[in-house]
PDB file of C-alpha atoms in Angstrom:
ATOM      1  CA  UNK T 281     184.030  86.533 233.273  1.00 74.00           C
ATOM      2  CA  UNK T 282     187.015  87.946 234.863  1.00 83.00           C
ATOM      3  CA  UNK T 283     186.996  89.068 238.604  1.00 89.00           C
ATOM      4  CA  UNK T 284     188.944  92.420 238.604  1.00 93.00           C
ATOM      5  CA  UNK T 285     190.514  93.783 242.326  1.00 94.00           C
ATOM      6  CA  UNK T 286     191.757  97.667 242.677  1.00 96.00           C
ATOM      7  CA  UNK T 287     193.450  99.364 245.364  1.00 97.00           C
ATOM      8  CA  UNK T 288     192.936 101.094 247.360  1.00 97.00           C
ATOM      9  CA  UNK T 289     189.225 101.482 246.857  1.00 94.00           C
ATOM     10  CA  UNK T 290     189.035 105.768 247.857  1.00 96.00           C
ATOM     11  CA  UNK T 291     191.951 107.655 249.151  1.00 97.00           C
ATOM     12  CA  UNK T 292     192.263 111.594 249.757  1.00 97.00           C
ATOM     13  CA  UNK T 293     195.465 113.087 248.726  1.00 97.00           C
ATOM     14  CA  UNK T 294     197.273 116.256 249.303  1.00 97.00           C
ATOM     15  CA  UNK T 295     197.299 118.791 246.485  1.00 97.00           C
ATOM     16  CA  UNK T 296     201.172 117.818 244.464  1.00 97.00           C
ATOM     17  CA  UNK T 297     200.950 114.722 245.246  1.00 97.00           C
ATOM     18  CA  UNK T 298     201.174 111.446 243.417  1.00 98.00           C
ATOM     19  CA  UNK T 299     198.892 108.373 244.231  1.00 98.00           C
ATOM     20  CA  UNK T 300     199.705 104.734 242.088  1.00 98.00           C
ATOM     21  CA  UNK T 301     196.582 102.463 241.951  1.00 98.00           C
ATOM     22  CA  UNK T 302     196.488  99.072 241.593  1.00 98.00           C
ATOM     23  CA  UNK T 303     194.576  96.825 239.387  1.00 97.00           C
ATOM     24  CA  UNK T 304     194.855  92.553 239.447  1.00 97.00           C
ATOM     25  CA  UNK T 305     192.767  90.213 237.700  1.00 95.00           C
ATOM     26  CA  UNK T 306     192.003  86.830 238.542  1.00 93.00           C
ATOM     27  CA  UNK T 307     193.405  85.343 234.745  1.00 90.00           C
ATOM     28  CA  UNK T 308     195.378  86.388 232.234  1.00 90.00           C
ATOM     29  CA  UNK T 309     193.940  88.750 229.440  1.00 89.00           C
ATOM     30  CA  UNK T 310     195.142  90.604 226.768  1.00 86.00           C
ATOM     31  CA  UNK T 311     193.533  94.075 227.181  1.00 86.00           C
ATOM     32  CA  UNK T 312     193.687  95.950 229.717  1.00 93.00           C
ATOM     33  CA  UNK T 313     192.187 100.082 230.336  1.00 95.00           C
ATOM     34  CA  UNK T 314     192.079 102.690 232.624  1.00 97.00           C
ATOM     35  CA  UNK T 315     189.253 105.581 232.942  1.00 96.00           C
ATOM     36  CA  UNK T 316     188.569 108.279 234.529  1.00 96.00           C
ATOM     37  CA  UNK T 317     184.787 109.159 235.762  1.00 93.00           C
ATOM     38  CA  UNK T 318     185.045 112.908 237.317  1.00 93.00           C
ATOM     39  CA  UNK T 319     182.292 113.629 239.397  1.00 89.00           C
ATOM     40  CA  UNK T 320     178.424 113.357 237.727  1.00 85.00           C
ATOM     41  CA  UNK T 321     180.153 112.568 234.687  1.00 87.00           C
ATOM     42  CA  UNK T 322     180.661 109.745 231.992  1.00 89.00           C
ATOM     43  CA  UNK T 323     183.843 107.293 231.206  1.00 92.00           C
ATOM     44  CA  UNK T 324     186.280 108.810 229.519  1.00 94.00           C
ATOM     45  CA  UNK T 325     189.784 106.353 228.277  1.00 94.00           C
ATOM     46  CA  UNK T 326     192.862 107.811 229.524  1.00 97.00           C
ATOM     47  CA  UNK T 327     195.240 104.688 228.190  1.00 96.00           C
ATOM     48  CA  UNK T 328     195.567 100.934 227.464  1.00 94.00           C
ATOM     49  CA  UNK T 329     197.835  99.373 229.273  1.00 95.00           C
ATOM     50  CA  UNK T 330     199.895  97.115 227.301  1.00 88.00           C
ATOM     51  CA  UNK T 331     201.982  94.577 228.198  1.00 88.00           C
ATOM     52  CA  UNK T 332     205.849  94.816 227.973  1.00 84.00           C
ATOM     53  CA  UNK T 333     205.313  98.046 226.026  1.00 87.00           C
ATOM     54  CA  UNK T 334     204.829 101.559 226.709  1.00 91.00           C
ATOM     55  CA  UNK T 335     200.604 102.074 227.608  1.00 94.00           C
ATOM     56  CA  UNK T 336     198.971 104.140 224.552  1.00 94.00           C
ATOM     57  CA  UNK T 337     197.151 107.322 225.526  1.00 96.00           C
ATOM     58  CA  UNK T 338     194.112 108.485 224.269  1.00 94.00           C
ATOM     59  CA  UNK T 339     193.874 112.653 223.422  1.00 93.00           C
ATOM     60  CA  UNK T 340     194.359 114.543 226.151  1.00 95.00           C
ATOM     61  CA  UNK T 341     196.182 112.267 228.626  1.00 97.00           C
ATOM     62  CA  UNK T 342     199.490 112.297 228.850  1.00 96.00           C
ATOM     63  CA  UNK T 343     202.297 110.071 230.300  1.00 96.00           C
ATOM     64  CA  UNK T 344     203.742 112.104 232.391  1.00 97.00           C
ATOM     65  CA  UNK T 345     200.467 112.831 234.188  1.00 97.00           C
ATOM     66  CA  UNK T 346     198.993 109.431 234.407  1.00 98.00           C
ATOM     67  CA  UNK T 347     202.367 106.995 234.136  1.00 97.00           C
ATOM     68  CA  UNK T 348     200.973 103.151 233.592  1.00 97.00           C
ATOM     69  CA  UNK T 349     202.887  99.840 234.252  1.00 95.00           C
ATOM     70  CA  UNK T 350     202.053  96.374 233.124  1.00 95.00           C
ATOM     71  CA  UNK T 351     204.259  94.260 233.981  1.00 94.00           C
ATOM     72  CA  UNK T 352     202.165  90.911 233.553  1.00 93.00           C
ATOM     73  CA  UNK T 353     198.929  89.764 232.047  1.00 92.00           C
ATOM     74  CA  UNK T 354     197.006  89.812 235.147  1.00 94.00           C
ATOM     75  CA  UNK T 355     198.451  93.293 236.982  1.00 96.00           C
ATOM     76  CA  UNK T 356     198.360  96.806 235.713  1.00 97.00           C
ATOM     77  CA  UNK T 357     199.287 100.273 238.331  1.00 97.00           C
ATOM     78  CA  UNK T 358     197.950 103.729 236.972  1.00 98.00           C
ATOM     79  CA  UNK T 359     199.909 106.696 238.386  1.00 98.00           C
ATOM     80  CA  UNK T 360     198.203 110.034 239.020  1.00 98.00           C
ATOM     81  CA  UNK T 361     200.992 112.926 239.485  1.00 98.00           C
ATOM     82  CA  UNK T 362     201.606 115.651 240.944  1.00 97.00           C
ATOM     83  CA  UNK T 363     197.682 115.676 241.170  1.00 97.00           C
ATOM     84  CA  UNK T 364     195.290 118.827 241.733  1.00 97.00           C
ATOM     85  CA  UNK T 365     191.751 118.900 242.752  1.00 96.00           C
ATOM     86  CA  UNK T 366     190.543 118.414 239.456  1.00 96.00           C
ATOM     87  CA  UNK T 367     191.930 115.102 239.466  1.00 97.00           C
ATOM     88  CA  UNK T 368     189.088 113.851 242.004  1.00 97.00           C
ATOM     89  CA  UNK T 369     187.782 111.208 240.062  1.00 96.00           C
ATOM     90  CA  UNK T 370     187.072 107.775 240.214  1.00 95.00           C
ATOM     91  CA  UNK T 371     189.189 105.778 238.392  1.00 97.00           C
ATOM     92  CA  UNK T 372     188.479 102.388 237.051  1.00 96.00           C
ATOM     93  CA  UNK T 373     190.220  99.593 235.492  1.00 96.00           C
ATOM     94  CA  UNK T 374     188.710  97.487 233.139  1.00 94.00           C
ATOM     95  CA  UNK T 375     190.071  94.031 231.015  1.00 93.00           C
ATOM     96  CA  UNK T 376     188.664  92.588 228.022  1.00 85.00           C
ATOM     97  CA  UNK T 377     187.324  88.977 227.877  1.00 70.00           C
ATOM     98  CA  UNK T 378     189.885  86.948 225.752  1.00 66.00           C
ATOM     99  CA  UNK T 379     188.954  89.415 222.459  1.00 60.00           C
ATOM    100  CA  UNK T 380     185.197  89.234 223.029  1.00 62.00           C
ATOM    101  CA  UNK T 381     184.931  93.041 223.081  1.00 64.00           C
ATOM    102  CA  UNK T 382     183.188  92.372 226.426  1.00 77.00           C
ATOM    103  CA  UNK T 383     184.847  94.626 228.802  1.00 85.00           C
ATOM    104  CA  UNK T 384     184.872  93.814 233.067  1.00 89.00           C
ATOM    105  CA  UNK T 385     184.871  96.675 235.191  1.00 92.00           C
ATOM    106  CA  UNK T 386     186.884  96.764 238.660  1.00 93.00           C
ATOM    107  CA  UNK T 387     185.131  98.426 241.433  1.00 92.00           C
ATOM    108  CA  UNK T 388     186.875 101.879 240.616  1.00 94.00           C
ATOM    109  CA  UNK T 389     188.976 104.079 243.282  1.00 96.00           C
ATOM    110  CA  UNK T 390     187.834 106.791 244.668  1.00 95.00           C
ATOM    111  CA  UNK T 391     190.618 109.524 244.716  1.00 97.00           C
ATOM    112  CA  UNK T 392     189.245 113.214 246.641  1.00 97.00           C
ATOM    113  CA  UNK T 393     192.304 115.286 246.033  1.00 97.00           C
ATOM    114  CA  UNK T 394     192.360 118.465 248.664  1.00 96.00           C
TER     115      UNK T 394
ATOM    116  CA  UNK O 112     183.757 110.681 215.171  1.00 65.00           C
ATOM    117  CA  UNK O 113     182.557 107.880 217.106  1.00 69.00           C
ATOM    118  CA  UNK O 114     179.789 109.166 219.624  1.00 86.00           C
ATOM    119  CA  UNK O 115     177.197 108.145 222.029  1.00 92.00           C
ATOM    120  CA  UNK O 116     173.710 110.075 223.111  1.00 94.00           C
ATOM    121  CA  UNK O 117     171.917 109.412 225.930  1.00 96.00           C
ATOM    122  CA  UNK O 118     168.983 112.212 225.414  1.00 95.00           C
ATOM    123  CA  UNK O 119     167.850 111.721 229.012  1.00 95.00           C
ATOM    124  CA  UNK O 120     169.919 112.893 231.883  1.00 94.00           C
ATOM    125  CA  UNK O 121     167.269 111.620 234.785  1.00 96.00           C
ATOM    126  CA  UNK O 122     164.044 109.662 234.489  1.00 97.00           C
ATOM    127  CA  UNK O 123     161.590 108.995 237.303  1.00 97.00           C
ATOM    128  CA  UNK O 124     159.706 105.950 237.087  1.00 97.00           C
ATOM    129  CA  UNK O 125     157.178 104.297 239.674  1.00 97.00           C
ATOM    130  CA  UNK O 126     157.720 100.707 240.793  1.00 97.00           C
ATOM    131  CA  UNK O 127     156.063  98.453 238.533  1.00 97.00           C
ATOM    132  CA  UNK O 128     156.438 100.633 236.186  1.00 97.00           C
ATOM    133  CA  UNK O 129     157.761 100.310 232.695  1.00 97.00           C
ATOM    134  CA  UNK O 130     161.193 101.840 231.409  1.00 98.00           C
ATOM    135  CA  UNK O 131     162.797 102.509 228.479  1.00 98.00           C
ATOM    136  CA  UNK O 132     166.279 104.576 228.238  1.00 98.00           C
ATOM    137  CA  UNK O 133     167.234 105.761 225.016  1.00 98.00           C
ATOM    138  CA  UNK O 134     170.816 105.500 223.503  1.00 97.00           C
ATOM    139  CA  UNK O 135     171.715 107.047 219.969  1.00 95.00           C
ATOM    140  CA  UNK O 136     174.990 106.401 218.237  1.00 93.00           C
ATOM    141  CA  UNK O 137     177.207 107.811 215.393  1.00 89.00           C
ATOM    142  CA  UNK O 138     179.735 104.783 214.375  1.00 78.00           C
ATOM    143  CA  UNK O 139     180.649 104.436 210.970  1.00 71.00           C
ATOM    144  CA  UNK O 140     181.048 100.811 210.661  1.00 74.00           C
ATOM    145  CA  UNK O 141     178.521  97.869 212.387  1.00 75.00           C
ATOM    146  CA  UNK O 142     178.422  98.861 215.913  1.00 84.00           C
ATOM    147  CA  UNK O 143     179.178  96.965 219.201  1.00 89.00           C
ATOM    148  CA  UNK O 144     176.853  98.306 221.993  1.00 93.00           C
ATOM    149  CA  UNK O 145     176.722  98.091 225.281  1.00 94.00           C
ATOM    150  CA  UNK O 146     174.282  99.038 228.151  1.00 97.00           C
ATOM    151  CA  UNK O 147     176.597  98.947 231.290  1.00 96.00           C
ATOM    152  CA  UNK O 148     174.835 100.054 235.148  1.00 96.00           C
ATOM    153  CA  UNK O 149     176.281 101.730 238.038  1.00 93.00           C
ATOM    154  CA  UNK O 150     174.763 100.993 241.143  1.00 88.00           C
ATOM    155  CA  UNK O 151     175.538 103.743 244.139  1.00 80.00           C
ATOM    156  CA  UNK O 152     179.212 103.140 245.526  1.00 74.00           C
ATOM    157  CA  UNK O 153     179.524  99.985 242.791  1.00 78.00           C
ATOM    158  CA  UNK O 154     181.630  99.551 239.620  1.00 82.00           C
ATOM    159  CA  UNK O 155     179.874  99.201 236.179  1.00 90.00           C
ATOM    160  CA  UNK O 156     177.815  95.506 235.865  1.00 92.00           C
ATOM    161  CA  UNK O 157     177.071  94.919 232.145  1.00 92.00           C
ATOM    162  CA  UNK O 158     173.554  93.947 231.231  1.00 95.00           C
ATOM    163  CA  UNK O 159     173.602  93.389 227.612  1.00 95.00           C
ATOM    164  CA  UNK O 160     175.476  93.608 224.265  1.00 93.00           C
ATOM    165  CA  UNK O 161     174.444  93.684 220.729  1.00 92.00           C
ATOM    166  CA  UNK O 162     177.374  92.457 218.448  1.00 88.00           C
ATOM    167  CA  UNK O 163     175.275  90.903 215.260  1.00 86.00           C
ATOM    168  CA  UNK O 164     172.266  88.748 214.459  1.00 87.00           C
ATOM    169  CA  UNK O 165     169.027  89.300 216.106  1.00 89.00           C
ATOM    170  CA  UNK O 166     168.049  93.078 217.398  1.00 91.00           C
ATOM    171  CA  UNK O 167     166.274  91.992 220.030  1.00 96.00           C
ATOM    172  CA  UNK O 168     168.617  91.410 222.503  1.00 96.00           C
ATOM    173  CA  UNK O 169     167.890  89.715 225.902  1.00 96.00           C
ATOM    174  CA  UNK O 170     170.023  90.508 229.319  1.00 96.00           C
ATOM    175  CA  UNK O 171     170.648  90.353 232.947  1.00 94.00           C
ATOM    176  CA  UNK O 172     168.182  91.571 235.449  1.00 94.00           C
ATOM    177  CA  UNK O 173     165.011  91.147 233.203  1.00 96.00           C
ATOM    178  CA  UNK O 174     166.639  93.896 231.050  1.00 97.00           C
ATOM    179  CA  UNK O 175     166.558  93.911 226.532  1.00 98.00           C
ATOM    180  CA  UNK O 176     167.520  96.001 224.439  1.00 98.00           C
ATOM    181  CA  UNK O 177     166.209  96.489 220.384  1.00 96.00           C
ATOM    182  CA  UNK O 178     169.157  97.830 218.202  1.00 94.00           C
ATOM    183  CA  UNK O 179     167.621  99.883 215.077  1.00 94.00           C
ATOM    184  CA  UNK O 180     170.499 100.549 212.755  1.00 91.00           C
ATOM    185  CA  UNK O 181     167.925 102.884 210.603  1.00 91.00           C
ATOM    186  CA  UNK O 182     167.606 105.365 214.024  1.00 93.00           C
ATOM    187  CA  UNK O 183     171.100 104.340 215.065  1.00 92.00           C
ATOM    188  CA  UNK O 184     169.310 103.620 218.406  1.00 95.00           C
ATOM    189  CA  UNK O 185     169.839 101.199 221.069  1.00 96.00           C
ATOM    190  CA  UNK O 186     167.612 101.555 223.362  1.00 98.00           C
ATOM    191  CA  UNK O 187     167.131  99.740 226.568  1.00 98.00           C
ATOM    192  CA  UNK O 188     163.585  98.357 227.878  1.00 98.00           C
ATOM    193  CA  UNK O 189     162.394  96.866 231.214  1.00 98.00           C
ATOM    194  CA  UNK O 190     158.880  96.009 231.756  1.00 97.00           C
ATOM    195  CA  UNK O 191     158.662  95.873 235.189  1.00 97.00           C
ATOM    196  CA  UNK O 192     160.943  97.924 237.048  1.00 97.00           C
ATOM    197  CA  UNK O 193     161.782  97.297 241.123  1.00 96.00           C
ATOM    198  CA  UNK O 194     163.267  99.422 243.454  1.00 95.00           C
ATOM    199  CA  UNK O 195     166.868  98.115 242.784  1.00 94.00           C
ATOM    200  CA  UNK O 196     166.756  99.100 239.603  1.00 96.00           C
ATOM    201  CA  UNK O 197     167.515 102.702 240.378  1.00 96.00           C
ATOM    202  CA  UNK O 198     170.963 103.220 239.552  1.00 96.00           C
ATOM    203  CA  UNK O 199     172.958 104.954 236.521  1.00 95.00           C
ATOM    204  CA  UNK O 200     172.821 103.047 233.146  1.00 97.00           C
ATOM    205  CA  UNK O 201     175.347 103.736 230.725  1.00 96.00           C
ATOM    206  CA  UNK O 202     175.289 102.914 227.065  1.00 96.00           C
ATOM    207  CA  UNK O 203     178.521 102.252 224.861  1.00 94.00           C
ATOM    208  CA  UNK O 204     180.041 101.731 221.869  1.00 91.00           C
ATOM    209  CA  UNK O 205     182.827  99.537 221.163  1.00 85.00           C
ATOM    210  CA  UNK O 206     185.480 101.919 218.891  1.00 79.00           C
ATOM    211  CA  UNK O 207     188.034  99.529 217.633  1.00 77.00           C
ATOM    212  CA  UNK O 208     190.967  97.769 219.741  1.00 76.00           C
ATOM    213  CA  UNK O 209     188.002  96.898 221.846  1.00 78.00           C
ATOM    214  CA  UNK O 210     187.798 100.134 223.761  1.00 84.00           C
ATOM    215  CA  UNK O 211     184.354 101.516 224.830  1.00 88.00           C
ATOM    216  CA  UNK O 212     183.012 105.078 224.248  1.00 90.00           C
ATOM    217  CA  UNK O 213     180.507 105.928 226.650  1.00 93.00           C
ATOM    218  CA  UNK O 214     177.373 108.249 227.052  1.00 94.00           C
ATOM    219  CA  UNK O 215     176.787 110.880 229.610  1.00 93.00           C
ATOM    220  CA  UNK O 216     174.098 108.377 231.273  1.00 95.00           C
ATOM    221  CA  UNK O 217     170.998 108.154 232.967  1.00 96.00           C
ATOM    222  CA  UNK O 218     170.265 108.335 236.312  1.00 96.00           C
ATOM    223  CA  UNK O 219     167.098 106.018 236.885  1.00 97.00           C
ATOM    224  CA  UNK O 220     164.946 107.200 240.165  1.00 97.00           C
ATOM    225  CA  UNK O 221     162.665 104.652 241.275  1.00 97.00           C
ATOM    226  CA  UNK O 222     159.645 105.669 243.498  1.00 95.00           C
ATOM    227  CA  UNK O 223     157.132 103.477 245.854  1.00 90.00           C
TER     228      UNK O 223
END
């Protein structure tokens, strides 16, 4: 299994703007996400993050909004912009186990956005 | 379109108690599925996954889980449920380029 770190764990964030999360994994893998989970809701995909490539975006996320680096196999930053209180969410980074299709959830970060 | 249902938003269940959440899918091809739980204030823990072979599959936490591909169901069992078991359980389906589509969940209330 892979041990999966994000930070910070919660921050609260003026309306406008931008907060960068960080997500670092204890060994290299190949496939690496980021989701949103908005308040009493499910996971939803916003992107995977690939390495030395631009991240691919799943509908209704956009680059601009949600701009992802990856600039390793073990390290991965998700961007939210110019954010709004509808982006209070938690949002979690996950990595896939060397193609198993076994995904490893970090702890998530906690984002209020006021 | 891929999809996952999770018919029951919340389920009460006593301690000692047996449990069963149900999970429904729409996947065109042979499913991976997932049954994933959030504790309060924790990230997602998986407890089991059915890729292939036998239905019946066994997991963490004295959790299993019987995939049916004639009710496209997956649901998840626990005969004997304890007070840490109340949490949010997610079930999931693997969509290709091994990302996950999720259901809504179930919030799991466990009472003395």
């Amino acid at each position: 299994s892979a041990v999966i770190s994000q930070k910070p764990s919660r921050d609260i964030c003026q309306r406008g703007t931008s907060l960068t999360i960080q997500c670092q994994v204890d060994s290299q893998v190949t496939m690496m996400f980021w989701y949103r989970q908005q308040p009493g809701q499910s996971l939803t995909l916003i992107a995977t993050a690939n390495q030395g490539s631009e991240a691919t975006y799943e509908s209704g996320f956009v680059i601009d909004k949600f701009p992802i680096s990856r600039p390793n196999l073990t390290f991965s930053t998700l961007t939210v912009s110019n954010m709004s209180p509808e982006d209070s969410s938690i949002y979690l980074c996950s990595v896939d186990s060397a193609g198993s299709d076994e995904q490893f959830f970090g702890p998530g970060t906690r984002l209020t956005v006021l | 379109a891929q999809s996952v249902t999770q018919p029951d938003i919340h389920i009460t269940v006593s301690e000692g108690a047996s449990l069963e959440l149900r999970c429904n899918y729409s996947y065109g091809a042979t499913p991976y599925l997932f049954w994933y739980v959030q504790s309060p204030g924790q990230g997602l823990q998986l407890l089991l996954k059915y890729f292939s072979g036998d239905t019946l599959v066994q997991g963490i936490k004295g959790f299993e889980a019987e995939f049916k591909r004639s009710q496209s169901s997956f649901n998840l069992r626990k005969p004997s449920v304890h007070w840490s078991d109340a949490a949010e359980y997610f079930c999931a389906v693997g969509v290709g380029d091994y990302k996950l589509s999720f259901g809504a969940g179930t919030t799991v209330t466990v009472r003395a």
